[in-house]
Amino acid sequence: MIEDETFHLQIEQAVAAAEKTTSAEIVVALARCSGSYRDIDLLAGAITAGLALFIILFAPFDVSPFLVVPYSAVFFVLGVLLANRIGGLRRLLTTGARLHDQVKEGAIVAFFDEGVSATRERNGIIIYVSVFESAVEILPDLGIDGKVPHAEWNRLRHQISGAPASEKPGAILAAIRACGEILAGPFPPGEENPNEIPDRPRIRA
Amino acid sequence: MSARWQAARHWVRSLGSAPWATAYGLSCLFGFSIALALLALADVAWARVGGGHSYSGSSSSRGGGSSGGSGGGDAGLAYLVIRILLWIILEHPVVGIPLTIIVVVGWVYYQRQRTGTGRIATGSAAVVVAALPAKTAAGLGSLRRSDPNFSIPLFMDFIRLLFVRTHEARGPGRLEPIRPFVQDNVAKALVSPNVKGVSDIVVGSAHIAKIASSAGRTYVDVLFEANYTEIYADHKERRLYAKERWRFGRREGVLSKGPEEIASLSCPACGNTVALDPNGRCTACQQVVNKGDFHWQVVAVSVLEKHPPAQVPVGGSGGGREHGLDRRTVFPPNFAVTRKTFGMRYPEFSWPAFEARAREAVIKLNAAWSTKKWNEARPYETDYLFDTHRFWIERYQRSGLTNRIEQIEIQKVIPCKIEQDAFFDAITVRIFAKMLDYTVRDQDGAIVDGSNKRPREFSEYWTFIRKSGFDAAKQTKASSCPSCAAPLNINLAGVCEYCSAHITTGDFDWVLTAIDQDEDYRG
């Protein structure tokens, strides 16, 4: 999804079409991951080292006491590397709350980084999709916030999050269209309707 | 080192092959690995300037001023403790490892308690949340993550409505309309052959007692207090007070419904009138809707108390200043920012107009309370709170008493909290007031409580809600229906008698959803 140029083009077209019906600005950001999760890697290392220590202590063969610390260190590094390379393992060790908070933070950072708050009527909205966490955050600016209840955006989020991996791109495009429909009421296009923020999706590391 | 290590190894092996020894050894090593992990985590956390992303702790703090210093002190202390523990583990493993486990478990428990309390403060609308214990508040946080549409005021309205409908249905045994919302076996257990009807149901209170998840389902336990009249087979009637614990269950990840859908108690999958086949399948949408896969469903009911209502306790109070009056007003740490952003969201919003609405609510509610004409209070309260107050008025009436409030003088109205959830905006204000507050016996007019000469001075936190995305053009004028502009005449359900618009849901103006005493309010 992140590397798919065709999908990026589809997003750009969907955003352009949606923005024709409204003066609001829709921004789509796609992120590989919303945090470094370095602490989770270290946790994996600590667990691996602990298991290694357990095996050394209870193994039927003798291990030189001078090798206990080096072995623990090696297994610690091994655990860190495994968690770093295998996304599934890292996700297994991360709580749902942490994943949720990380995506929320990532969305807030993207909201300001991508200039969503820089529209004249404060009517920008960001659809932030984070692949590693398999989560979506939709953040409206203050102008929208006073006119559309959050429940509307939660419903769209739920639709994208609940879609199977293969149907996620379609769900994102449908959400962009739905955004346009929701915003058309409180923010009609007007005569000028300038495109204040480029429609191309932002790819975040 | 070598000798000590060999001794430790020998000691572990000497424990033999007893199962308890293996379990002990495993738990010791598990504790050690956790200690290592904590060391790693602590390192990451301390490296972040400004305390990182955890704002739950700061929001629960009210002292202010010293948080930065205490953060550094905590880090230093934790470092010292970890060093000492590591030393004890290496020098005296028999003592050190169990001690480490105890310290780690204690620390995790402390952190969970702290996080839970913080989430109370950062949670959304309704003061009901503030009274939740830390563990339940953590459960609420988890529920909100999987269901961001979960709204306490809406949930309270839904469970109150369901409580009333279920009791009404159990009398004649007409359970069909509630089948999607009450498990069949639970509903059948509520039916008694001796009871032919249940009427005049007034919910006095509903408190969330527990929120938990297991096996892919979320459960919310609610304690109800209510009055209702049971009509028996011999046509006799009996007014009863009941305290019941209801457990609501739902599949995890279901998004809560909006106010209109919740109030209709229609098919939770398609919204049509409830008509289910024997397997619980909706005849309109063909979905099985009686398993709690689309909406909250009652999965257990236990009656804790059931007896004729008690008399209102009287005596022991007079006029004067109440204890909590001198307490400082509780503000969230970011209140100034929240207030500013709220103003940007609603440019038409006016604080003086809001304050006037709050003052009007105080005057009208107290007048209606004194005269026992509670329907006059109807435009100012949510359905749930209106019912709660009706419950108490009824208790006064049954006790032959009247609580009189006179000479109300509102001294100050201080805005102190603004929150937003998926459907509502909520503003909490602290109201300082003075009034004569006394209770008389209806029979002879004798004062049995309070004073009709010495005013009572007090403060309370009142929370008002209004629908998010509020349209100022729809705002209520005190004397006319905001929907049809006819003279304001609404029934006990909060519905306009002329156009049937439900006007006490916060769609048209701010309505009161909670009142907290100053000594209980935690922000």
Short mmCIF file of C-alpha atoms in Angstrom, two decimals, chain A residues 75-150:
data_model
loop_
_atom_site.label_atom_id
_atom_site.label_comp_id
_atom_site.label_asym_id
_atom_site.label_seq_id
_atom_site.Cartn_x
_atom_site.Cartn_y
_atom_site.Cartn_z
CA PHE A 75 20.74 -13.66 23.68
CA PHE A 76 19.73 -10.15 24.66
CA VAL A 77 21.07 -8.79 21.38
CA LEU A 78 19.47 -11.68 19.51
CA GLY A 79 16.09 -10.86 21.05
CA VAL A 80 16.45 -7.18 20.16
CA LEU A 81 17.29 -8.02 16.56
CA LEU A 82 14.45 -10.52 16.22
CA ALA A 83 11.86 -8.01 17.46
CA ASN A 84 13.35 -5.35 15.23
CA ARG A 85 13.12 -7.51 12.13
CA ILE A 86 9.91 -9.45 12.76
CA GLY A 87 6.95 -7.06 12.95
CA GLY A 88 4.60 -9.77 14.22
CA LEU A 89 6.79 -10.43 17.25
CA ARG A 90 7.04 -6.75 18.05
CA ARG A 91 3.29 -6.36 17.76
CA LEU A 92 2.79 -9.37 20.02
CA LEU A 93 4.79 -7.69 22.77
CA THR A 94 3.08 -4.32 22.43
CA THR A 95 -0.16 -3.60 24.26
CA GLY A 96 -3.23 -2.44 22.37
CA ALA A 97 -3.23 0.79 24.36
CA ARG A 98 0.33 1.54 23.32
CA LEU A 99 -0.41 0.89 19.65
CA HIS A 100 -3.46 3.11 19.87
CA ASP A 101 -1.61 5.96 21.60
CA GLN A 102 1.29 5.74 19.17
CA VAL A 103 -1.00 6.06 16.14
CA LYS A 104 -2.78 8.99 17.74
CA GLU A 105 0.52 10.74 18.35
CA GLY A 106 1.69 9.97 14.83
CA ALA A 107 -1.52 11.47 13.44
CA ILE A 108 -1.15 14.63 15.51
CA VAL A 109 2.43 15.10 14.32
CA ALA A 110 1.42 14.48 10.70
CA PHE A 111 -1.49 16.91 11.08
CA PHE A 112 0.90 19.77 11.79
CA ASP A 113 3.78 18.54 9.63
CA GLU A 114 1.57 18.40 6.56
CA GLY A 115 0.05 21.82 7.17
CA VAL A 116 -3.51 20.58 7.65
CA SER A 117 -4.06 23.36 10.17
CA ALA A 118 -2.97 26.01 7.66
CA THR A 119 -6.27 26.41 5.80
CA ARG A 120 -8.07 29.77 5.89
CA GLU A 121 -11.29 28.41 7.41
CA ARG A 122 -9.54 25.85 9.63
CA ASN A 123 -11.42 23.17 7.72
CA GLY A 124 -8.68 20.65 6.93
CA ILE A 125 -8.93 16.99 7.86
CA ILE A 126 -6.30 14.26 7.85
CA ILE A 127 -6.87 10.55 7.30
CA TYR A 128 -3.80 8.93 8.81
CA VAL A 129 -3.20 5.25 8.08
CA SER A 130 -0.45 3.41 9.94
CA VAL A 131 0.44 0.05 8.44
CA PHE A 132 2.41 -1.62 11.27
CA GLU A 133 -0.32 -0.92 13.84
CA SER A 134 -3.03 -1.63 11.27
CA ALA A 135 -4.86 1.41 12.57
CA VAL A 136 -6.41 4.60 11.29
CA GLU A 137 -6.86 8.03 12.86
CA ILE A 138 -8.98 10.80 11.42
CA LEU A 139 -8.30 14.28 12.81
CA PRO A 140 -10.40 17.26 11.80
CA ASP A 141 -9.31 20.85 12.34
CA LEU A 142 -11.18 23.15 14.72
CA GLY A 143 -13.46 24.58 12.05
CA ILE A 144 -14.83 21.11 11.25
CA ASP A 145 -14.83 20.02 14.87
CA GLY A 146 -17.56 22.49 15.78
CA LYS A 147 -19.84 21.35 12.98
CA VAL A 148 -19.46 17.61 12.60
CA PRO A 149 -19.65 15.27 15.62
CA HIS A 150 -16.65 12.99 16.14
#
